[in-house]
CSV table of C-alpha atoms in Angstrom, one decimal:
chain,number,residue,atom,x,y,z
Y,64,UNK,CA,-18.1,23.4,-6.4
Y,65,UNK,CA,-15.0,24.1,-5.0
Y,66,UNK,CA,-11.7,24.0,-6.3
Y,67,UNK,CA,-10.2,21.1,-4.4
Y,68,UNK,CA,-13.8,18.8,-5.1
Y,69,UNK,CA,-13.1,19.6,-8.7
Y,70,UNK,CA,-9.1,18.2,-8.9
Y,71,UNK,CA,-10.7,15.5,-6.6
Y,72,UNK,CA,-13.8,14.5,-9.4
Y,73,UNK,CA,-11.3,14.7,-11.9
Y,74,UNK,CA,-8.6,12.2,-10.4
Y,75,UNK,CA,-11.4,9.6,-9.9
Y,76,UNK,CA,-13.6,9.9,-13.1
Y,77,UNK,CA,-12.0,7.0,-15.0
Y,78,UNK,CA,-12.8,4.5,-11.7
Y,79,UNK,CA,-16.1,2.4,-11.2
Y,80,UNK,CA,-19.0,4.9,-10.6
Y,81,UNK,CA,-20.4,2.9,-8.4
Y,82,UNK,CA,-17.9,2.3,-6.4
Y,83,UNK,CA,-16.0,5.9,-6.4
Y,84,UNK,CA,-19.3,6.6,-4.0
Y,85,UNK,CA,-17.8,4.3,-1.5
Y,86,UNK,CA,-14.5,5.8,-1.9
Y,87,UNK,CA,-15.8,9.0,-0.8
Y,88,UNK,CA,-17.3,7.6,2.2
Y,89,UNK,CA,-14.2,5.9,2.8
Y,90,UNK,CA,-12.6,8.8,3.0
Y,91,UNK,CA,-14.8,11.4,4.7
Y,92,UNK,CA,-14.2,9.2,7.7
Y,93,UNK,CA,-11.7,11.0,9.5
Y,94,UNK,CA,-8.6,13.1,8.0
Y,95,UNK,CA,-6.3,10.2,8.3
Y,96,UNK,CA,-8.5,8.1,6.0
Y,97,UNK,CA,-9.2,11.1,3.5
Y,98,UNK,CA,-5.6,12.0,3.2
Y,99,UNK,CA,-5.1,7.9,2.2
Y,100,UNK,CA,-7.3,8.6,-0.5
Y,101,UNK,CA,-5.9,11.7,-1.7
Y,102,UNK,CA,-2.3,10.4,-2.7
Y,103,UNK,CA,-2.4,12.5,-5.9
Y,104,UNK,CA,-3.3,15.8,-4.1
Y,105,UNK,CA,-0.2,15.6,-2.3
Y,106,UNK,CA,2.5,15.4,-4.9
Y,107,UNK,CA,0.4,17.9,-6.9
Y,108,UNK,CA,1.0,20.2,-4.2
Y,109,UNK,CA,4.5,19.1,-3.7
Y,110,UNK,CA,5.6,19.8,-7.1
Y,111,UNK,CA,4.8,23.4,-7.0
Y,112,UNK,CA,6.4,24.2,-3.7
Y,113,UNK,CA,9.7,25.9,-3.9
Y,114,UNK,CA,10.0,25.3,-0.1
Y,115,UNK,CA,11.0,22.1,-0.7
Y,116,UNK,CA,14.4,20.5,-0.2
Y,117,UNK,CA,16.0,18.8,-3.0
Y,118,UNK,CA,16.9,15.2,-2.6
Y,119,UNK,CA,18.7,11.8,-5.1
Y,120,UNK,CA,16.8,10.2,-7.5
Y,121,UNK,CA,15.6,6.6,-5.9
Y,122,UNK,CA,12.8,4.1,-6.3
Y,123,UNK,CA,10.1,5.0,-4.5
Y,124,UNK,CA,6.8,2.9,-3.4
Y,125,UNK,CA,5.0,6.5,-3.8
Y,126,UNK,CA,2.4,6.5,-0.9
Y,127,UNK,CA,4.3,5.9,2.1
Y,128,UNK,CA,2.2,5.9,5.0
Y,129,UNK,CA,1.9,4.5,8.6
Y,130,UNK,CA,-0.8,2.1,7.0
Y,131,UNK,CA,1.3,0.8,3.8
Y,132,UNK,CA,3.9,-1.1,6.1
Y,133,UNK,CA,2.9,-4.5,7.5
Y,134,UNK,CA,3.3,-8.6,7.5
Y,135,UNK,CA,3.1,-10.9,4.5
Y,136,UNK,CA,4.3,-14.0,3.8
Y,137,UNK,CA,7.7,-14.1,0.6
Y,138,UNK,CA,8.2,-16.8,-1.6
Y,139,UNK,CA,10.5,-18.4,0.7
Y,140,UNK,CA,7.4,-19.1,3.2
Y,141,UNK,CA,9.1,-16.9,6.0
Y,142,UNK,CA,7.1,-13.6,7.2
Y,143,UNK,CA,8.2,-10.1,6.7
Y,144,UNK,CA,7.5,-6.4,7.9
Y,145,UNK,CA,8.3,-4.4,5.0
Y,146,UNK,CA,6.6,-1.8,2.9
Y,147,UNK,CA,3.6,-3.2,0.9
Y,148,UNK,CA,1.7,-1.3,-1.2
Y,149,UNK,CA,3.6,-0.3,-4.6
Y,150,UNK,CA,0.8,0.7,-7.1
Y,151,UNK,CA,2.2,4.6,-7.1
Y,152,UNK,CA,5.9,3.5,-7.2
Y,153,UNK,CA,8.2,5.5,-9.6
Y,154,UNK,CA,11.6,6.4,-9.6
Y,155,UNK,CA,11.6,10.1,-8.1
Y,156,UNK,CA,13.2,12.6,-5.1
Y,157,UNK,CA,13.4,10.5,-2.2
Y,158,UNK,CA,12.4,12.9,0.4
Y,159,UNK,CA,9.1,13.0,-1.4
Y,160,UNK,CA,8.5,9.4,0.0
Y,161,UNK,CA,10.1,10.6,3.5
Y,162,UNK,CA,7.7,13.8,3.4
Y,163,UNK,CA,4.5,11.6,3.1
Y,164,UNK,CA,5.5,9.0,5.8
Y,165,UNK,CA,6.2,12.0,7.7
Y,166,UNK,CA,3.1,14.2,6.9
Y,167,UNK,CA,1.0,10.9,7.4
Y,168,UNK,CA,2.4,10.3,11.4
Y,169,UNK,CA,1.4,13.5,12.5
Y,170,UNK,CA,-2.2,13.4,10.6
Y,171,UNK,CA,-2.8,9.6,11.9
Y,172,UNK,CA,-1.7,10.9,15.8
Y,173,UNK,CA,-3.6,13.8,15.8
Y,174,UNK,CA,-6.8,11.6,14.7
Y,175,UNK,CA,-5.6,9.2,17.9
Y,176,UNK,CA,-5.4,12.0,20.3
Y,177,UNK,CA,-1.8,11.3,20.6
Y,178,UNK,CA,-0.4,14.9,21.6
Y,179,UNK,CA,1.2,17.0,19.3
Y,180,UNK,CA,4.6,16.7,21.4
Y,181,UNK,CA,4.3,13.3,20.9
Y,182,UNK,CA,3.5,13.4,17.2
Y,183,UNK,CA,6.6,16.3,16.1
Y,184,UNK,CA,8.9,13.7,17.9
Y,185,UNK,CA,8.0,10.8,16.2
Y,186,UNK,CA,8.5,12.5,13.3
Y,187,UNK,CA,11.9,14.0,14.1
Y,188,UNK,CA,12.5,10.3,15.0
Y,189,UNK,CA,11.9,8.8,11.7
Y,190,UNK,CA,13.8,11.3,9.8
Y,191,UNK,CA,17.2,10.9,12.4
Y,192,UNK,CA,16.5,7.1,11.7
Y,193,UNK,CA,16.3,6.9,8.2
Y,194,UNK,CA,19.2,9.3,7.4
Y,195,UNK,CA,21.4,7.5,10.1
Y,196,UNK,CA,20.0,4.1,8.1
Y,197,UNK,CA,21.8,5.8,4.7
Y,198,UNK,CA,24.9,6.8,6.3
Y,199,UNK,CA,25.5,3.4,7.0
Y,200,UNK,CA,25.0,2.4,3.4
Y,201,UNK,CA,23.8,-1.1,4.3
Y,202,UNK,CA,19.6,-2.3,4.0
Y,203,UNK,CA,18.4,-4.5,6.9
Y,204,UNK,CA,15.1,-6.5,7.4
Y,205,UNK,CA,12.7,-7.2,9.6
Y,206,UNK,CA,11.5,-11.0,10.4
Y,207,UNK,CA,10.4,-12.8,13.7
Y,208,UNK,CA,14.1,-13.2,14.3
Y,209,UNK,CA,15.3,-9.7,13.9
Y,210,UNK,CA,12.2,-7.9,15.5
Y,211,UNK,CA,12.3,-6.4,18.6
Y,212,UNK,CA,9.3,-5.2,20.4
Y,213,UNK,CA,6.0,-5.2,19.4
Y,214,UNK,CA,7.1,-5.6,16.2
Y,215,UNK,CA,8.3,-9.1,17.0
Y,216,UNK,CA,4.8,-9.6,19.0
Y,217,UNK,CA,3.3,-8.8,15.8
Y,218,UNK,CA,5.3,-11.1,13.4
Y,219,UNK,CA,5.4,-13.9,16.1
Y,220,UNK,CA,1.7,-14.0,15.7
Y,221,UNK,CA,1.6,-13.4,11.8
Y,222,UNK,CA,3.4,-16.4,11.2
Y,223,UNK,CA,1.0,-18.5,13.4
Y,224,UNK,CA,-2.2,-17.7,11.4
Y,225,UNK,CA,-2.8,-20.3,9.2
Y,226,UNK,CA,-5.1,-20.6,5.8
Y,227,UNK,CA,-7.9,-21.8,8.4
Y,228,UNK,CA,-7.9,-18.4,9.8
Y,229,UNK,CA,-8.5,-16.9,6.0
Y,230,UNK,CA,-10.6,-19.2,4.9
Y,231,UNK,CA,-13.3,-18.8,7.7
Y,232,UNK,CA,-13.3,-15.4,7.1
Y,233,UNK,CA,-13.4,-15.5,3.2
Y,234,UNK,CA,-15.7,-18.5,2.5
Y,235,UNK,CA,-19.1,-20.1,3.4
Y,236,UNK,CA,-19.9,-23.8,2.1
Y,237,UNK,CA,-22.5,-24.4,-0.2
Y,238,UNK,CA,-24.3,-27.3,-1.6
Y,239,UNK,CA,-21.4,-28.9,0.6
Y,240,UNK,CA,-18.6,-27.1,-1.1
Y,241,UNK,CA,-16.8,-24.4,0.0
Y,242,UNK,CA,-17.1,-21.1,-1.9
Y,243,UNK,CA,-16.1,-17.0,-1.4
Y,244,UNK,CA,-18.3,-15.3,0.9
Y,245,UNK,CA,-21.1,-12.7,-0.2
Y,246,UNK,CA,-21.8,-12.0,3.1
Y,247,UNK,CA,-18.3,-10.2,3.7
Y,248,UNK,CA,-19.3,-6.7,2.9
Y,249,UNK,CA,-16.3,-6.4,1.0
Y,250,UNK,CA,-16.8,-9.2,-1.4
Y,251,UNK,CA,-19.5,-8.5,-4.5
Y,252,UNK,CA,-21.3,-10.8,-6.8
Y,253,UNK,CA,-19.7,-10.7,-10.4
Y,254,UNK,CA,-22.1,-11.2,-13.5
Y,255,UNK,CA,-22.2,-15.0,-14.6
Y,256,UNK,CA,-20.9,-14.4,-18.1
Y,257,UNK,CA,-17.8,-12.0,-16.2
Y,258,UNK,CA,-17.2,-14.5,-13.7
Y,259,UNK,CA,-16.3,-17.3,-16.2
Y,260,UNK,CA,-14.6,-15.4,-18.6
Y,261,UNK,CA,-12.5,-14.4,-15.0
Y,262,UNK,CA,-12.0,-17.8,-13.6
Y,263,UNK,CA,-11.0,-19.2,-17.0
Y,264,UNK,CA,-8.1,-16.3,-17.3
Y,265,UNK,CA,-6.8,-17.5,-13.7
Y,266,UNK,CA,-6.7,-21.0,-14.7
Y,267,UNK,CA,-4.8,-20.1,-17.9
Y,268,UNK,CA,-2.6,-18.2,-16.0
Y,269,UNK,CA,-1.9,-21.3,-13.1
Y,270,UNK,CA,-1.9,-23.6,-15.9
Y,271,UNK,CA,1.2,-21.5,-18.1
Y,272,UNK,CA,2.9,-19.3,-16.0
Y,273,UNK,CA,6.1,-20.0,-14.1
Y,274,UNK,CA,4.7,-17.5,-11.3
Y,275,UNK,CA,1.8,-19.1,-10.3
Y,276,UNK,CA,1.0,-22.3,-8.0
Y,277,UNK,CA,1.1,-25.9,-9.4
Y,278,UNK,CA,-1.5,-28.1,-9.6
Y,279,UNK,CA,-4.8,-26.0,-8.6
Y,280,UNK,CA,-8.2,-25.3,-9.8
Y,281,UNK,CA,-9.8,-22.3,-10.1
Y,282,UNK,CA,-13.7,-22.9,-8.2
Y,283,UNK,CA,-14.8,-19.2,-7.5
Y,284,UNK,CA,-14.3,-15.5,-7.9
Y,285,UNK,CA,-15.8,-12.5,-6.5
Y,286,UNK,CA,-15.1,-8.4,-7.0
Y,287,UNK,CA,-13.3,-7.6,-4.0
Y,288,UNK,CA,-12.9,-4.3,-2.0
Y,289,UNK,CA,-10.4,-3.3,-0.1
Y,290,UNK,CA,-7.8,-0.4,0.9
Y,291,UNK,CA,-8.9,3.6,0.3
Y,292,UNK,CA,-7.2,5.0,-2.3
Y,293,UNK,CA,-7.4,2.1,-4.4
Y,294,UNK,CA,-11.3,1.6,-4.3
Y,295,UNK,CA,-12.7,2.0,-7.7
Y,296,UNK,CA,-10.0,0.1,-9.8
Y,297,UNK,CA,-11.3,-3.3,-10.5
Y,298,UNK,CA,-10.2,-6.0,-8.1
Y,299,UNK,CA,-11.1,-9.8,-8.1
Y,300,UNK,CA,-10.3,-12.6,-5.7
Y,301,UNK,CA,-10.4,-16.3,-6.6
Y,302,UNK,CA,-10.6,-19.6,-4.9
Y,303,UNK,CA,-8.3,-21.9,-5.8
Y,304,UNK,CA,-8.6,-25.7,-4.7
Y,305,UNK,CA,-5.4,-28.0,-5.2
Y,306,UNK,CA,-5.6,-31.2,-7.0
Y,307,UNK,CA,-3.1,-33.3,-5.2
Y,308,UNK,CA,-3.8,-32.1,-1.6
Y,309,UNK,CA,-7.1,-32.5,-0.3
Y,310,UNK,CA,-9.0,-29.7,1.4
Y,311,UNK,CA,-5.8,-27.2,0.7
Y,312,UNK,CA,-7.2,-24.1,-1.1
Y,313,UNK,CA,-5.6,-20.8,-2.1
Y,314,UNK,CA,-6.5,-17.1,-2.6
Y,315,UNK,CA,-5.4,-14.8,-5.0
Y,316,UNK,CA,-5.9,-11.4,-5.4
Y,317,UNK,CA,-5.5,-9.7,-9.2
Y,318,UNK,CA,-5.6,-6.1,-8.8
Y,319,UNK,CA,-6.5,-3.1,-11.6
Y,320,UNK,CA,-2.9,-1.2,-11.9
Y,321,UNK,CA,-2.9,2.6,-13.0
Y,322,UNK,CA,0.0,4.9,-13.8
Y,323,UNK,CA,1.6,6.6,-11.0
Y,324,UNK,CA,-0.5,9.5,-9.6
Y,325,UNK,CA,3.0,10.8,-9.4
Y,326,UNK,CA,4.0,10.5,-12.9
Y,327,UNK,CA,2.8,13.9,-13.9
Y,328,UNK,CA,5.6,15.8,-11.6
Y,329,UNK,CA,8.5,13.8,-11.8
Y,330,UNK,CA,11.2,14.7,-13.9
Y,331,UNK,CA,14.0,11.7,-13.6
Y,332,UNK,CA,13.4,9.5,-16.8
Y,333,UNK,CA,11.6,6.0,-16.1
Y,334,UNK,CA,12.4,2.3,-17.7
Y,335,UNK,CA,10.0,1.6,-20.7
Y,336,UNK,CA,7.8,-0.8,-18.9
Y,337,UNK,CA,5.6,-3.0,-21.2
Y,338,UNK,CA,2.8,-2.2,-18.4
Y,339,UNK,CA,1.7,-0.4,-15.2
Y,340,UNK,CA,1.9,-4.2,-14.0
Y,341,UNK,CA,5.4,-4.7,-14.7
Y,342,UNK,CA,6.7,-1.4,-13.6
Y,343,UNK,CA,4.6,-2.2,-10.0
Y,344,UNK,CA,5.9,-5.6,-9.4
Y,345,UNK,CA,9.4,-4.8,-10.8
Y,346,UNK,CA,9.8,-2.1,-8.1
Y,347,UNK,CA,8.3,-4.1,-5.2
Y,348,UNK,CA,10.8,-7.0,-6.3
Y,349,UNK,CA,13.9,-3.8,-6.2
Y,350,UNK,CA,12.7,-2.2,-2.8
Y,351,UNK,CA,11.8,-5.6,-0.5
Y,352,UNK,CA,14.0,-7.9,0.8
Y,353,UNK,CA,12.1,-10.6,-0.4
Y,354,UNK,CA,8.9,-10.5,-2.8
Y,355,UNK,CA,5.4,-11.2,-1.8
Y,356,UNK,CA,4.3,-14.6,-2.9
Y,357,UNK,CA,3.0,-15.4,-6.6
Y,358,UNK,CA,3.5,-12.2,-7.2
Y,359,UNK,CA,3.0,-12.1,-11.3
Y,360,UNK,CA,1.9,-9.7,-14.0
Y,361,UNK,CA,-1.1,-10.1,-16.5
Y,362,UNK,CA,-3.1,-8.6,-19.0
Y,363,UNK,CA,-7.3,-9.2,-18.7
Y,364,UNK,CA,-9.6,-7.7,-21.3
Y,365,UNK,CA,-6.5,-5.3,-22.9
Y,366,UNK,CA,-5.8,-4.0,-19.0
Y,367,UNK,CA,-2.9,-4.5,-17.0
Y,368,UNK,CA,-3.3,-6.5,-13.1
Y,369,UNK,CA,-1.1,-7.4,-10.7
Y,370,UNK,CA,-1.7,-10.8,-9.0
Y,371,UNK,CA,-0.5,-12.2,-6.0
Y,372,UNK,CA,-1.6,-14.5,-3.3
Y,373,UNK,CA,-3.9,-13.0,-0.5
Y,374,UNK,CA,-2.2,-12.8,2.3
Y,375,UNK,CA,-3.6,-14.8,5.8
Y,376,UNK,CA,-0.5,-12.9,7.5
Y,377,UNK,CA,-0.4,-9.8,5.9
Y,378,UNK,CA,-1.5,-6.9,8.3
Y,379,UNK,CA,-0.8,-3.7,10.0
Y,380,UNK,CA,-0.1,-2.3,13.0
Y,381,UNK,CA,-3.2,-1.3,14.8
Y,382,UNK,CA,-1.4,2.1,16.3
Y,383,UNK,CA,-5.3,2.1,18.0
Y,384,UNK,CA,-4.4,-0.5,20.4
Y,385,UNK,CA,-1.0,1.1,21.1
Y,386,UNK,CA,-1.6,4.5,21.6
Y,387,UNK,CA,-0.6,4.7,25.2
Y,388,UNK,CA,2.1,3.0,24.9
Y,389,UNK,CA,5.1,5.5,23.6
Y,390,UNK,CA,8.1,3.1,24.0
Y,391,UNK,CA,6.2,0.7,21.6
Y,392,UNK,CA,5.1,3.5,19.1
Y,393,UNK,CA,8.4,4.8,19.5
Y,394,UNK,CA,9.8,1.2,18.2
Y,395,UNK,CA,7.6,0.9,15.5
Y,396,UNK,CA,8.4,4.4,13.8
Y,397,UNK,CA,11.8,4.0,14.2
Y,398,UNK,CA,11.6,0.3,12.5
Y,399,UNK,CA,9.4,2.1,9.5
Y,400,UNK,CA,12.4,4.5,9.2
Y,401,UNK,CA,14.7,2.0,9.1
Y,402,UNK,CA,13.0,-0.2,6.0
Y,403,UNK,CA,12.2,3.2,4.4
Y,404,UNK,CA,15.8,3.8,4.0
Y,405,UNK,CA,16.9,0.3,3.5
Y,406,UNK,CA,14.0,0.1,-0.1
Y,407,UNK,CA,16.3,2.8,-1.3
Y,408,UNK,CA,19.3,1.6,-0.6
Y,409,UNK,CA,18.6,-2.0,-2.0
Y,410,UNK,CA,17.4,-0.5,-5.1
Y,411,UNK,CA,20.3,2.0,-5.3
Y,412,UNK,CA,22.1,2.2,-8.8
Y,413,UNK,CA,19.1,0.4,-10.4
Y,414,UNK,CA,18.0,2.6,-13.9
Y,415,UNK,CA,19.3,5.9,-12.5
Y,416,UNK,CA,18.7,6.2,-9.3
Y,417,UNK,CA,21.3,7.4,-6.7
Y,418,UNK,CA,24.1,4.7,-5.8
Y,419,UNK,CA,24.7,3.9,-2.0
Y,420,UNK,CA,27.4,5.9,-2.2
Y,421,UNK,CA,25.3,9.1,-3.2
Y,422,UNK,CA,23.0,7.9,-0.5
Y,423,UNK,CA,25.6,7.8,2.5
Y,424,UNK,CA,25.9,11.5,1.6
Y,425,UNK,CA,22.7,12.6,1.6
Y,426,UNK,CA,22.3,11.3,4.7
Y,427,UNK,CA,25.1,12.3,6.4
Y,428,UNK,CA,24.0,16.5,5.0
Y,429,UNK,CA,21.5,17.6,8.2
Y,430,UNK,CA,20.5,20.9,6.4
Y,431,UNK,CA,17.7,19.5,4.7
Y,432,UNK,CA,16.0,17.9,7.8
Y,433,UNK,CA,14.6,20.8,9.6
Y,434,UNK,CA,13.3,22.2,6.2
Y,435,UNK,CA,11.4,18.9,5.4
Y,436,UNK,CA,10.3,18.6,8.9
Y,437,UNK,CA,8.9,22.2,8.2
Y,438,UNK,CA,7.3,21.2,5.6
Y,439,UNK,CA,5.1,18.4,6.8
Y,440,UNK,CA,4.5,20.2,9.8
Y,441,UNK,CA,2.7,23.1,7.6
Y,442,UNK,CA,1.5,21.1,5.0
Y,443,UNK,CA,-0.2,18.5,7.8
Y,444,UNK,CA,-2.3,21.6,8.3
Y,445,UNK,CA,-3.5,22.3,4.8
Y,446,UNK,CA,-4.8,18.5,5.0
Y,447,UNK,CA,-7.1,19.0,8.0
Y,448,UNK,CA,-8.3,22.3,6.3
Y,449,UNK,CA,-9.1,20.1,3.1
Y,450,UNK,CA,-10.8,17.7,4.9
Y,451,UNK,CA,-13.4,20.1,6.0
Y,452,UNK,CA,-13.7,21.3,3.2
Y,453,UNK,CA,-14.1,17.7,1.4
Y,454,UNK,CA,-16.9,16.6,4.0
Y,455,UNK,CA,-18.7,20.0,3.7
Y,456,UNK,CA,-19.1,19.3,-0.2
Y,457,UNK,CA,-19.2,15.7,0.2
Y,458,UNK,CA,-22.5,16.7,2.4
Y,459,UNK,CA,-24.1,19.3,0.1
Y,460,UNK,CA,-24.2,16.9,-3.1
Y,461,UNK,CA,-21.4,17.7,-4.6
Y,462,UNK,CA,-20.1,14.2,-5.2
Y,463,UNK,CA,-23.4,12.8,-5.8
């Protein structure tokens, strides 16, 4: 076995068996995909790199990538682009978020056929952009109103997909009610005695809980599968019907939460969180504009979820579609720049990491750009390499 399938095996022992298998498929899909999975590798290999510049202390959402920015819907109803996926956040170096955004655009490109030209300016694009972003020392946001671009095409028609969209995709109707779908291949059937102990938590939960909806009903659950990285933690989704309005259902998603992959290699001190829940939704509510919907903490069977509601808006760019069209990449990296910066800067000063002050420095200091640049470019390499390597092992048992 070789040396990277072993840190690999060790990182995902404690996840589902039966599920890690998928993961690994999942992942031996291209090199995008496999370095999406392989979050942990990254910062393992960052830590030890003395070629690295150093950087303030800010929250970070921990995997940045071109796939962790997209649409949801806030508490306030409106729709965002934003980042969106906080399950690694910590408070650490903030280039190391920069270098994984970065690092990810020229893996993602090269696995497009976007030429490499093409790929070392984008990335040079979103480092100018988000250090111009701190200099100014002032977050922005991105809604239908302030999008430009195919950005705003994509918000625009975010906000127009309604729960009807969801719910034909999520649910079947049975027995003439409507229930989640097993027929979605990433919905699995959950063990009767499982299932109700489940649904009974959720209704607790929308029954006490100043986070959750009012007046609803819990009427199914299923295990649900979704993302790369996070496939093995334990995830539900429910179906919640409402009592006062009729055919208006819900669905929530209540997520596993880990401790950072990251936590091993930074050095800042963190808040004393109660749970891996907390510290995930307490970031996400620092580093957005405005928080997901129902976003809300609990504890299930002595192990920490997050829940929120599953989003019939939330989505990402599909770079696939767009390939061809620079000016419209070229808007979309430099927007991701933008909200990368702005996350730090709206969380700056919070539990010891860097004020906006300390911020408008860094960013205004150009010596550390070309080395981080550098960096990614080398280290973007060593991924491809490691992705050979993975599906070479992943082929001749290894992982079996």
């Amino acid at each position: 076995m070789s040396k990277l399938s072993e840190r690999i095996k060790l990182f995902n022992a404690g996840l589902l068996p039966d599920m890690v298998n998928l993961k690994y498929e999942a992942m031996a899909e291209n090199a995008f995909r496999y370095y999406r999975g392989t979050c942990h590798l990254f910062y393992e290999d960052l830590a030890s790199t003395e070629k690295f510049p150093a950087s303030p202390q800010t929250w970070i959402c921990g995997d940045l990538h071109l796939e962790n920015y997209g649409s949801y819907k806030a508490d306030n109803k409106l729709v965002y682009f934003d980042l969106n996926d906080f399950d690694e956040s910590i408070l650490g170096p903030a280039l190391w978020e920069v270098a994984r955004m970065v690092t990810s655009i020229c893996i993602a490109f090269g696995e497009l056929d976007i030429e490499p030209e093409k790929a070392e300016n984008m990335a040079k694009l979103f480092v100018k952009t988000y250090a111009a972003t701190l200099c100014k020392g002032k977050a922005t946001s991105i809604d239908p109103r302030t999008a430009k671009g195919i950005v705003c095409d994509f918000l625009t028609a975010a906000a127009q997909n309604g729960y009807t969209v969801v719910l034909k995709k999520r649910t079947d109707k049975k027995n003439k009610k409507v229930v989640l779908s097993l027929v979605d291949e990433r919905h699995f059937k959950i063990k009767k005695h499982l299932k109700l102990v489940l649904m009974d938590h959720i209704q607790q939960w929308i029954d006490q809980s100043s986070d959750s909806p009012y007046n609803y009903k819990v009427k199914d659950a299923v295990f649900r599968l979704a993302g790369t990285g996070s496939i093995g933690q334990k995830r539900y989704l429910f179906l919640l019907k409402s009592t006062n309005t009729k055919n208006h259902y819900l669905l929530v998603d209540m997520k596993q939460s880990r401790a950072s992959s990251l936590s091993s290699y930074v050095k800042a001190k963190q808040p004393e969180w109660t749970s891996d829940a907390e510290r995930i939704i307490a970031v996400q509510q620092r580093m957005q504009n405005v928080s997901a919907s129902l976003l809300s903490a609990t504890i299930f069977h002595d192990e920490p979820y997050v829940i929120q509601e599953l989003q019939p808006v939330k989505d990402t760019i599909k770079f696939k579609l767009i390939r061809d069209q620079y000016r419209d990449i070229y808007q979309v990296i430099d927007d991701t720049a933008a909200l990368t910066a702005s996350a730090q800067l709206r969380s700056g000063g919070m539990n010891g990491s860097a004020t906006i002050d300390e911020l408008k420095a860094f960013g205004s200091d150009t010596v550390w750009q070309q080395k981080l640049l550098d960096y990614c470019f080398e280290y973007c390499k060593k991924v491809k390499e490691d992705y050979g390597q993975f599906v070479h092992d992943l082929q001749g048992g290894t992982f079996d």
